[in-house]
Structure formats: C-alpha cells, structure tokens
XYZ file of C-alpha atoms in Angstrom:
494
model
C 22.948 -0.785 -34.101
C 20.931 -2.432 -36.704
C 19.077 -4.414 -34.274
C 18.013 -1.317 -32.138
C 16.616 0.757 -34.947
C 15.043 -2.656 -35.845
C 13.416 -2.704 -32.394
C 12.677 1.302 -32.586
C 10.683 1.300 -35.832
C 8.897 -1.592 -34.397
C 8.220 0.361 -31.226
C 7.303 3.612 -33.272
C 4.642 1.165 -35.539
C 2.661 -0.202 -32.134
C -0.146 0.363 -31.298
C -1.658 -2.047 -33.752
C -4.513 -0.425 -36.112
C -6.533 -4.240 -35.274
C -7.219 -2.512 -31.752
C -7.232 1.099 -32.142
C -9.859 1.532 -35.106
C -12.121 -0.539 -33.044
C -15.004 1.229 -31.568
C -14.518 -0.148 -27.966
C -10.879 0.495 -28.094
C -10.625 2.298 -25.285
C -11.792 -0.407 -23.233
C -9.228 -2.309 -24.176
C -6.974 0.115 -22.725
C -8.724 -0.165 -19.947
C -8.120 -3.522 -19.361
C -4.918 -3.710 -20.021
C -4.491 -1.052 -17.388
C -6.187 -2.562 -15.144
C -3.654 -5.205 -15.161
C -1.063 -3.099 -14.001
C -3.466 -1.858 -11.098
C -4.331 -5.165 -9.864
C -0.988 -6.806 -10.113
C 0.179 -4.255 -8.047
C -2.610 -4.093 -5.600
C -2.100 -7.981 -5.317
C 1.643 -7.787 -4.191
C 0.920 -5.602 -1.381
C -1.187 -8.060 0.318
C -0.294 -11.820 -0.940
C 2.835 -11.810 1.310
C 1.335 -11.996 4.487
C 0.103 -15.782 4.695
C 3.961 -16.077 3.678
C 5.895 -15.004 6.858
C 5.363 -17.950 8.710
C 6.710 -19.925 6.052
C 9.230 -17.324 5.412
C 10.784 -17.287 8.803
C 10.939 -20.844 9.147
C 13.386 -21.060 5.308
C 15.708 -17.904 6.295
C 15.485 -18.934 10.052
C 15.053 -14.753 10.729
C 12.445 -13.142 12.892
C 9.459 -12.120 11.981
C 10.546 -8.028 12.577
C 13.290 -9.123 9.482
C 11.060 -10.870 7.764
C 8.094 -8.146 7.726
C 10.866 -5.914 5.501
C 9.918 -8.027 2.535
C 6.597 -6.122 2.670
C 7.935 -2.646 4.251
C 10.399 -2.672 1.749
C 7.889 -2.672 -1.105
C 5.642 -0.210 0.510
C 8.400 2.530 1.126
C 9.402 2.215 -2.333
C 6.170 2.938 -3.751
C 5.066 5.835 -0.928
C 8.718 7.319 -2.444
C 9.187 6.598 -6.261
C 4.834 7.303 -7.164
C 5.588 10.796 -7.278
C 9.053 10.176 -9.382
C 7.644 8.121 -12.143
C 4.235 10.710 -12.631
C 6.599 13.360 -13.303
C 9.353 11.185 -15.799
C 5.671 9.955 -17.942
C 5.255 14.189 -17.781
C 8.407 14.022 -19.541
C 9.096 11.033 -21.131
C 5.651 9.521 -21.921
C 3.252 7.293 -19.780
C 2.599 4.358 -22.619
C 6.879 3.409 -22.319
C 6.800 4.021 -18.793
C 4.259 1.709 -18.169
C 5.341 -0.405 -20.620
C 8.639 -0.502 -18.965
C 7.024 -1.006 -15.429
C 5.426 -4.009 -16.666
C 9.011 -5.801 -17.284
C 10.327 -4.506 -14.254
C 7.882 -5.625 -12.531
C 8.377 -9.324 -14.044
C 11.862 -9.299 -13.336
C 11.581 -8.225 -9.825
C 9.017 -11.059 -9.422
C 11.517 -13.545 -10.766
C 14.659 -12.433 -8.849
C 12.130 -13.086 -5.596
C 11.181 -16.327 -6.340
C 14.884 -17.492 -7.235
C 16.288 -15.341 -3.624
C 18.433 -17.470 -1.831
C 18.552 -15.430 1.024
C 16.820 -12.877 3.011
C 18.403 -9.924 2.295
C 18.556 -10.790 -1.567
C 14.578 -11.318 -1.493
C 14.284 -7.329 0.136
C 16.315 -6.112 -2.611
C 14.624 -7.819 -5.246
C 11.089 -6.832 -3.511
C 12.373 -2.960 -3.860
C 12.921 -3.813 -7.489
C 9.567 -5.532 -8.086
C 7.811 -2.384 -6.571
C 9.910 0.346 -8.543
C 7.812 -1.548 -11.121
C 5.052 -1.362 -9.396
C 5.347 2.494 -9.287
C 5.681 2.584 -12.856
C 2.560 1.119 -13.265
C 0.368 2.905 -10.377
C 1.815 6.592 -10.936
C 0.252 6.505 -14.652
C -2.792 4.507 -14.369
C -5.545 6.472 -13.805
C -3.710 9.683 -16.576
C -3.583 7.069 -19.070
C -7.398 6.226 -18.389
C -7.995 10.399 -18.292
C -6.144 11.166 -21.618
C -7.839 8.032 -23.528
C -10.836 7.898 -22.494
C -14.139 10.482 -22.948
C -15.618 12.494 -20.078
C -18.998 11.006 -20.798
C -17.985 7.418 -19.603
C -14.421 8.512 -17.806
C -15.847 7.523 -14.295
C -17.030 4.360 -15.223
C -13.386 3.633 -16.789
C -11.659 4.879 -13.799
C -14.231 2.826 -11.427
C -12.990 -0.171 -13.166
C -9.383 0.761 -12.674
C -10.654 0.772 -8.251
C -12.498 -2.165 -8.564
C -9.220 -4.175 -10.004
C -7.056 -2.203 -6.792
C -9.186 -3.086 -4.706
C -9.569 -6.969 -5.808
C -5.960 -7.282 -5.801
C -5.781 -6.008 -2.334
C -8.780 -8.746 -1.411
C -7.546 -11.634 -3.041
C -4.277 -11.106 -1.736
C -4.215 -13.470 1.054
C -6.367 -16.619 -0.376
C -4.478 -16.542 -3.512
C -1.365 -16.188 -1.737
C -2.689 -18.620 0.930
C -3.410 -21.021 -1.871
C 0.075 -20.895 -3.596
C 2.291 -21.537 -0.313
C 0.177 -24.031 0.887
C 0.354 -25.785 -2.866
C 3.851 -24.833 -4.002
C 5.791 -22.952 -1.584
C 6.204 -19.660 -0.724
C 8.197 -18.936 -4.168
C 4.914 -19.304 -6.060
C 3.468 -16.030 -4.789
C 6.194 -14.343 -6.915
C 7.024 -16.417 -9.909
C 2.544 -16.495 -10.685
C 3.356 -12.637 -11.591
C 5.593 -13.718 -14.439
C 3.174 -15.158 -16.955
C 0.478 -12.302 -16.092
C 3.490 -9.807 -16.049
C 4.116 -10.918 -19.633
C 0.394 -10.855 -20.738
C 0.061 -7.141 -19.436
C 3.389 -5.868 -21.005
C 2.645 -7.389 -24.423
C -0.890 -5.752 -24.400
C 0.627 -2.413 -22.912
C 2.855 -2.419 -26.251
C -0.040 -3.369 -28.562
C -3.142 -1.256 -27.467
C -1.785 1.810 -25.079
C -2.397 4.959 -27.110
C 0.771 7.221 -28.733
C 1.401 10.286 -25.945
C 1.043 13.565 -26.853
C 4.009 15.365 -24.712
C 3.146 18.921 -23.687
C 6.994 19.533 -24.331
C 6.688 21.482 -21.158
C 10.366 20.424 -19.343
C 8.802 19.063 -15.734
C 11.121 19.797 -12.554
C 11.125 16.846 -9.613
C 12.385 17.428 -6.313
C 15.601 15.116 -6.090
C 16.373 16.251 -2.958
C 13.435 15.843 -1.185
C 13.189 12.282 -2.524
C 16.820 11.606 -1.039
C 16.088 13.253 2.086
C 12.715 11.220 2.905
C 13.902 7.989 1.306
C 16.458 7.316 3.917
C 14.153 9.331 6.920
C 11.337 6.207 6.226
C 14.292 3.753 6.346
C 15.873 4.715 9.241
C 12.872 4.953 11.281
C 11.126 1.644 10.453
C 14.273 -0.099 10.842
C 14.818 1.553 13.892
C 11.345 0.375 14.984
C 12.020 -3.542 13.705
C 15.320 -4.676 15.469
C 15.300 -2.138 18.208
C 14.222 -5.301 20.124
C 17.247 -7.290 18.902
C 19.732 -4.664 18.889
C 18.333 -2.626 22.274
C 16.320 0.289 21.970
C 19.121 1.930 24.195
C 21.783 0.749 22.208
C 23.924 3.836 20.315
C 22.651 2.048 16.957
C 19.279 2.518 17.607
C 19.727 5.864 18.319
C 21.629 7.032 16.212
C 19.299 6.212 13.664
C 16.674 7.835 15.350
C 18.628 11.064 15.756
C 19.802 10.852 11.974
C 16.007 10.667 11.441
C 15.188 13.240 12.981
C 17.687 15.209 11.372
C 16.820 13.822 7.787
C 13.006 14.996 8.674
C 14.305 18.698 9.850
C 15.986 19.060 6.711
C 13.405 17.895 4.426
C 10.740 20.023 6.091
C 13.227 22.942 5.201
C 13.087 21.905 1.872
C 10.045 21.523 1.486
C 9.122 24.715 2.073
C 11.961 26.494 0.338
C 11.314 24.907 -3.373
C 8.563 25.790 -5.655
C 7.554 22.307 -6.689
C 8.249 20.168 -3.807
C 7.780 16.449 -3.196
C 4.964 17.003 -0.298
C 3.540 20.110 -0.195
C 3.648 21.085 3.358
C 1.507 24.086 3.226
C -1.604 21.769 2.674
C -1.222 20.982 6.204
C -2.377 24.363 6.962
C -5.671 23.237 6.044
C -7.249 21.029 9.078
C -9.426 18.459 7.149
C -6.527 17.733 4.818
C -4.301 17.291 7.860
C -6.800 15.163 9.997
C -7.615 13.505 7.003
C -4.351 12.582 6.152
C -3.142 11.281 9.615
C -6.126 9.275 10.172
C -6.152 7.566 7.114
C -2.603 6.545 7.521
C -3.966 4.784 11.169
C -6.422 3.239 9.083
C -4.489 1.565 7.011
C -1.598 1.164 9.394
C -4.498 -0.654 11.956
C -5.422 -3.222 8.460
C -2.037 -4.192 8.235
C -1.388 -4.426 11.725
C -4.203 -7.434 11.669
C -2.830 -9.228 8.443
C 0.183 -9.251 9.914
C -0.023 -10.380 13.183
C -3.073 -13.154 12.268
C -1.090 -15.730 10.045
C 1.261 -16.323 13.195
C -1.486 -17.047 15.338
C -3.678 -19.250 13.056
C -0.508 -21.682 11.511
C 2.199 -21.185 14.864
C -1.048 -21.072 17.260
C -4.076 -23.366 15.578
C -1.645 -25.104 13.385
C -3.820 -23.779 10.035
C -2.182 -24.097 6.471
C -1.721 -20.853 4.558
C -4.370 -21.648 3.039
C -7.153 -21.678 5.105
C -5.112 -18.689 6.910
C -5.357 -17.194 3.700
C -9.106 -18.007 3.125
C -10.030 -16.035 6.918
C -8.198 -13.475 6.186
C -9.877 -12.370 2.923
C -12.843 -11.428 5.463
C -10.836 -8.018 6.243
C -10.862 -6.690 2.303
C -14.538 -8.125 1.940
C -15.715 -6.320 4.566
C -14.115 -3.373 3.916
C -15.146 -4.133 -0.140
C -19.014 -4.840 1.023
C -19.101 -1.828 3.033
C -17.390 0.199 0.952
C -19.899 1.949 -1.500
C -22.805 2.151 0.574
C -20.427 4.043 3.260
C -19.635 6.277 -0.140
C -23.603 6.922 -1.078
C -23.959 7.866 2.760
C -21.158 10.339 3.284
C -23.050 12.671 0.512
C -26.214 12.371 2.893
C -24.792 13.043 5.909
C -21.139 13.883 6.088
C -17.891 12.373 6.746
C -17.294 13.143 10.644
C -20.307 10.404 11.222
C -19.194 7.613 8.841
C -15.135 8.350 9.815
C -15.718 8.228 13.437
C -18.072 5.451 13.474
C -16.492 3.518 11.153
C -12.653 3.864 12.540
C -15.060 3.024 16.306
C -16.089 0.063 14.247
C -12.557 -1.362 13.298
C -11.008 -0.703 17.481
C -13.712 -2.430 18.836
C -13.743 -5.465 16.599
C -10.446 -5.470 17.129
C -10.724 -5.651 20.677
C -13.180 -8.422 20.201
C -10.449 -9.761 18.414
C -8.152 -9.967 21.143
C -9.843 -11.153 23.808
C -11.489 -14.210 21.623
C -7.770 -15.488 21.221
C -7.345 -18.867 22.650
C -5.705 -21.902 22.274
C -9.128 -23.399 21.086
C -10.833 -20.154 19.777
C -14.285 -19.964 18.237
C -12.948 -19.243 14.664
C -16.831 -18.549 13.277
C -16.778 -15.411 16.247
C -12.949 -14.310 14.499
C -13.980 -14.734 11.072
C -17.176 -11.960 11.953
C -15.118 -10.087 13.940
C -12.328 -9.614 11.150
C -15.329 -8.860 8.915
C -16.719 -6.552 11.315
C -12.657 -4.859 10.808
C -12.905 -4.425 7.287
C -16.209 -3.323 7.346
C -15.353 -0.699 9.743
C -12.367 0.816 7.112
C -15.071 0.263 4.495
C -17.025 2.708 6.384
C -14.368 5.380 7.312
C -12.678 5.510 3.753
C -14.799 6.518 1.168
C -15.906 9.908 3.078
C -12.471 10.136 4.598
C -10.859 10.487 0.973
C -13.442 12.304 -0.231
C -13.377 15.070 2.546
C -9.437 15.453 2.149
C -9.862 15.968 -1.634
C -12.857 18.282 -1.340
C -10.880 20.891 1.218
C -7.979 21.233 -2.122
C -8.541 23.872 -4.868
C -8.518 22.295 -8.320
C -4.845 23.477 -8.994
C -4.093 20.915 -6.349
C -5.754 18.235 -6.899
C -3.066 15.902 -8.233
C -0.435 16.932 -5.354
C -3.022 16.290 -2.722
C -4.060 13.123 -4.241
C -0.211 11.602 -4.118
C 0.035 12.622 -0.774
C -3.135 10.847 -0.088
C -1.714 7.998 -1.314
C 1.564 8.459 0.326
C 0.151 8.119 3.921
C -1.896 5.119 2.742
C 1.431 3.365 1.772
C 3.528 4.658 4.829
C 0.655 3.410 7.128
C 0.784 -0.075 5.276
C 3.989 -0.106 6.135
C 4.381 1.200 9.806
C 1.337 -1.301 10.507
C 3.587 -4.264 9.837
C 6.718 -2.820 11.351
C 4.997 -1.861 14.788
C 3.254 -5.113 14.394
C 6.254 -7.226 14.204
C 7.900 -5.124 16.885
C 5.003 -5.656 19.276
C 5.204 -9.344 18.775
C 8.517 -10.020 18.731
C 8.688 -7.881 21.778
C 5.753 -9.280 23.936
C 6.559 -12.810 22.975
C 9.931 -12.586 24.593
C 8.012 -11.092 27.540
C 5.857 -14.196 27.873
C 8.820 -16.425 27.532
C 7.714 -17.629 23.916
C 10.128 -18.510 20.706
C 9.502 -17.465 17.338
C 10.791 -19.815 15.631
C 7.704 -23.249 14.982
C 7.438 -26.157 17.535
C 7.913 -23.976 20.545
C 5.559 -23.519 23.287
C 1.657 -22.319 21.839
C 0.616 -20.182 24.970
C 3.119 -17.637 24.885
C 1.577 -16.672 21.565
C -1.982 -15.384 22.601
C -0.796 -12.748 25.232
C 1.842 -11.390 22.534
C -0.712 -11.380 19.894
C -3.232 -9.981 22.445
C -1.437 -7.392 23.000
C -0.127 -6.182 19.744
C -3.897 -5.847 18.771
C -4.467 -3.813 21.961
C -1.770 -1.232 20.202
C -3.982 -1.515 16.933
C -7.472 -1.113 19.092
C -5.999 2.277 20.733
C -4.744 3.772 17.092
C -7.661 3.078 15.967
C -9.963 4.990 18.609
C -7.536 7.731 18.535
C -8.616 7.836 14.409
C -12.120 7.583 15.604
C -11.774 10.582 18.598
C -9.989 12.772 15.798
C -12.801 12.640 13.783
C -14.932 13.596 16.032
C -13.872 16.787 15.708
C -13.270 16.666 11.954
C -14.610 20.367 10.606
C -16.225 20.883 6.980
C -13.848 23.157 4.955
C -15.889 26.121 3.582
C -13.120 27.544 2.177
C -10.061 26.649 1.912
C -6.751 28.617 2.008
C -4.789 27.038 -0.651
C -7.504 28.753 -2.917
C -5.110 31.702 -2.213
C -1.963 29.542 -3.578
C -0.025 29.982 -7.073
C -0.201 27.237 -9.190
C 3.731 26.834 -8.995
C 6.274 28.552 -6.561
C-alpha cells in the first residue's frame, strides 16, 4: 500500500520542472512523441524481410505466417478508436505512457515466442500498444503545442510515421540477416524504454473536460471478429478448401457479423464508423481507394522477400535494402504530389498516380526471372512507391475536405481504419495468391525446392495487385469535387 502511494506521488510530481520551464519545451514533447509514432510505424513494415526466415523456424506456410503482420494490423484498425476515447476519459499522458510499456512487453514476448501461434498473440499485444501510442499522438501535439507553429509540430510527428514505415525493411533486413529474426522485436526494447521514461518526464499534466465519453462496445465486438473471420477465411481457405463447411461457415458468420454491425451502426448515436459519411461520394471513393492503395503496397512487400531469398537466393538484407525503394518513392514523391493537388485537383494526381503503381507493377511481373535484371526491379518498385506517393496526399486531402468540421476527427479514424484494413488484406490476399498459384505450378513452399515454380506464382499474385490497382485508378476517374456536403446537415451527436 505504502509502495503504491510511493509510486503515485511520484507519478503526480512528473513532469520534471528541468523540462517544462524550458522555452523549447514543447519540442521536447514533440520528440518524445515522435517516438511513439515511429516505433509504431516501424513494426508495421520490419516484418516482411522476416517471413522467409519465419516459415523456415515454425515450418508453417507463408498464408500462417503473414498473421504475424495481419494480426497487428487488425488490432490497430480496431482498438485506435478505443484508446482516443479512454485518453477522453482517462488522460492521454498515462495512456501513452502506458502504451509505451505495452508496447515493450509485447516486443519481448515476440522475440522469446517459441511457437507460431504464441508469436500472433504476442504481436496483438505489441500493437494494443501500439494503439495506445498512435490514437493520442497527434491530440497530445494539438493540446501542447501553439497554433502558430502546430503544423510544423504535427509535420514532424508524419515525417517520423512515415520513416518508420521506410526503414522498415532495411532495418529489419539488417537485423535477420545479422542476428535472426528475433532481433526485429527485442531492438524495440531499449528504444521502448527510452520513449516511456521520457513520456513520464516531459508529457504535459491533462486537463480532463470531465465530460463522461460513451464508446461503442458493441460495434467493436461485432467488427473485431467480422475482420477475423474473413481474413482467416481468405488465408487457409487453400489448406482447408474453400468448399469445405469451415470455410464457409466463417464466411456466412461474417456476413452475419457485418449485417449486424451495419444495424448498429446506424441505430447508436456515437458509433464506431459512422456509416452515414458514406452518403457522401468523395468520402466513399476516397475511402475504398485508399484502402487498394495500401492493400496493392503490401501486396508487393509481401510477396517480394520470397522471390528475392527462395528465388535469387538474396539475404534479408539486401532484400531488405530493395525493398526500401517502395517507401522512398512513395516518400520522394510524396510532397510535391501534395503542392500539386492544390493546383490542379485530386482526380488527376489519384488516377495517375494509382495508373502509376498497376503499371509498374505489371512491369514488375513480367521482369521476374530466374536471372532478372534487378537495376530494372529496383526502378520499377520505385516507380510503385512513387505512384502511392502521388495518389495519397490529394486522396486524403479530398476525403477530409468533403467532412464538416464537427466531423473531422470521426472521418479521420476511419481514414485510418481503411489504411490499416488494406495493409492487412494486401498480405492476406497476397499469401493466398501465392500459396495458391504455387501449388498450381507444382512448387513447395518450404526452401530448397524447385526455383521455377516461384515466378509464375509470384507473377501472378502481382497480376491481382496490377488489376486493384487500375480499378483505384478507373474510380478516380470519376472522383467528383464536393461543393457541399450533406453531413453539414448532421448533429454533432445522435
């Protein structure tokens, strides 16, 4: 009892005068949340240069194995929204506090997993951390720091998402290929430890509205196990028959999970996904065809590692190093693609750049070989990147432009929502397409079986990618500009 008033007083005392009466204080705060931003950023892409490895140790296929990154995706897309409401409540400076060691203790039960299914579970840990930390990053920015330089802070807080997404695969590349694929989770420890000890010692005191904030738990229990059914549906419905009453009865549960959380939706007056946005056609195509986006990127990091160590016989490292070229294309391309959407639009910059990322991707596929000109891949996976570069900036923009202020922050979780769900269906319909296609050719998954079977299969899991992606590009063709919108017309709360 002692010990924990002991440990409140202490908490009560932080944050430590040393940093707050300094005049750039509040950059320190945002550093330290930018921290938490990259971190999590980082752990959404430094797995892929892993699976090769990773099927190999647990001796599973690669659909299995691609739920140590699914898994971590669907439990931010669902818990983001769940943690910004509990900081409404509770306070954002112990929340992300807290995320920080949840975080770190996620990443340690991964690197110690013994098994497969004990790595998934710890992965859904590590990214209920993650949650913590993204669902509170840029409100802890907002509240701390002043309008005049408030963009610049919140820039910052991009800049270190988007890094972690880049270096992703070279650092992650760089750690299997030096110490095994357990490195990629036990390097978050020491950095996990630096960011929660800085969270407790700069992050300002939280003023709490006292306003009692309502969550939709049912919503959240009705789409959690919708997502999970269908992506697992979509992974081992090649192993288990896509005929076979397993397979679909989890599709029909699905689909009954999705009827009833539709209902829901549109029965409660502060509900998970606001469905009536979808009423509004740029926030609908904007929506869908930023999830194929994102669902095409992670389509290509996952299928590529196969092909460059099972195919070219590459160590995660230098598959690491090629791959980078998707996040600095798209990181290149990025901000000029932003300055050129307020010139001319999004439906040019969308539907060129999402043309862009299919036919590179096509380019992709047909310059597969068992002796491939890697200098033509490396452009053409820059020429990928550069393409989402292009189509993201006006794409986001355009969906948050057609929403009244008043919904602003429910649009903007739904935004990222579909970004996470596409992550995520990109690798399961990637690993699908493999596994399935590979069988087709007569190939193995497991290493030191036959090479050839390997292109075709790859081939033609980036064919799947090419024709999502054109259908992102055709839909943006006829992408409208909101003049005004008809959630202006909506109460703040029903």
């Amino acid at each position: 009892m002692a010990r924990a008033t002991g440990l409140r007083e202490m908490w009560q005392a932080l944050p430590l005068e040393r940093f707050t009466s300094r005049e750039n204080y509040i950059w320190f705060v945002v550093a330290t949340v930018c921290i938490g931003a990259f971190m999590a950023a980082l752990d959404a892409s430094i797995v892929n240069v892993a699976f090769p490895d990773l099927t190999t140790y647990f001796h599973a296929s690669a659909s299995m194995v691609s739920w140590v990154l699914i898994a971590y995706l669907l439990t931010l897309a669902t818990l983001l929204t769940l943690f910004g409401r509990l900081a409404d409540m509770l306070g954002r400076r112990p929340l992300y506090t807290f995320g920080f060691l949840v975080f770190i203790i996620g990443s340690a039960a991964c690197g110690a997993a013994v098994n497969l299914p004990m790595l998934i579970v710890s992965r859904v840990f590590q990214a209920a951390g993650a949650a913590m930390l993204q669902a509170n990053s840029v409100a802890i920015i907002t509240a701390a720091v002043p309008a005049s330089v408030r963009g610049r802070a919140i820039g910052f807080q991009g800049s270190a998402q988007a890094i972690g997404l880049s270096l992703g695969p070279a650092i992650g590349g760089a750690l299997v290929g030096l110490f095994g694929w357990r490195a990629i989770f036990y390097v978050n420890v020491p950095v996990g430890l630096l960011g929660t000890t800085m969270a407790a010692m700069i992050l300002p005191k939280d003023k709490l509205s006292g306003h009692k904030a309502t969550f939709d738990w049912w919503g959240t229990l009705l789409m959690t196990p919708f997502l999970v059914l269908v992506m697992l549906g979509l992974t081992e419905g090649n192993s288990w028959g896509w005929s076979s009453p397993a397979i679909l009865g989890m599709f029909a549960a699905a689909v009954l999970l999705l009827i009833g959380f539709i209902f829901r939706e549109l029965s409660f007056r502060a509900p998970l996904v606001d469905m009536r946005l979808f009423k509004i056609p740029v926030f609908s195509v904007g929506n869908f065809t930023g999830l194929l986006s994102y669902l095409a990127m992670f389509g290509v990091l996952f299928l590529m590692p196969f092909f460059f160590e099972r195919v070219l016989n590459y160590s995660s490292a230098v598959s690491g190093l090629i791959l980078t070229a998707v996040p600095l294309g798209m990181t290149v391309a990025a901000p000029k693609s932003g300055a050129l959407a307020d010139r001319y639009g999004p439906r040019l910059l969308t539907t060129s750049g999402m043309a862009l990322t299919g036919l590179a991707s096509l380019l992709l596929a047909w310059t597969l070989s068992l002796k491939p000109n890697v200098t033509m891949m490396v452009i053409e996976l820059i020429l990928i990147g550069a393409g989402l570069g292009i189509f993201t900036p006006p794409n986001n923009s355009s969906v948050m432009g057609s929403l009244p202020s008043s919904r602003l922050g429910v649009g903007g979780g739904i935004l990222n929502m579909a970004r996470s769900l596409g992550m995520a269906m990109g690798t399961a319909l990637s690993g699908t397409m493999l596994a399935v296609f590979l069988m087709a050719n007569g190939g193995v998954e497991s290493p030191g079986g036959p090479k050839g079977p390997w292109i075709p299969a790859t081939r033609y899991a980036l064919f799947l990618l090419v024709a999502l992606s054109l259908l992102a590009a055709l839909l943006s063709v006829f992408r409208v500009t909101q003049k005004k919108s008809p959630a202006e017309k909506m109460p703040l709360e029903w």
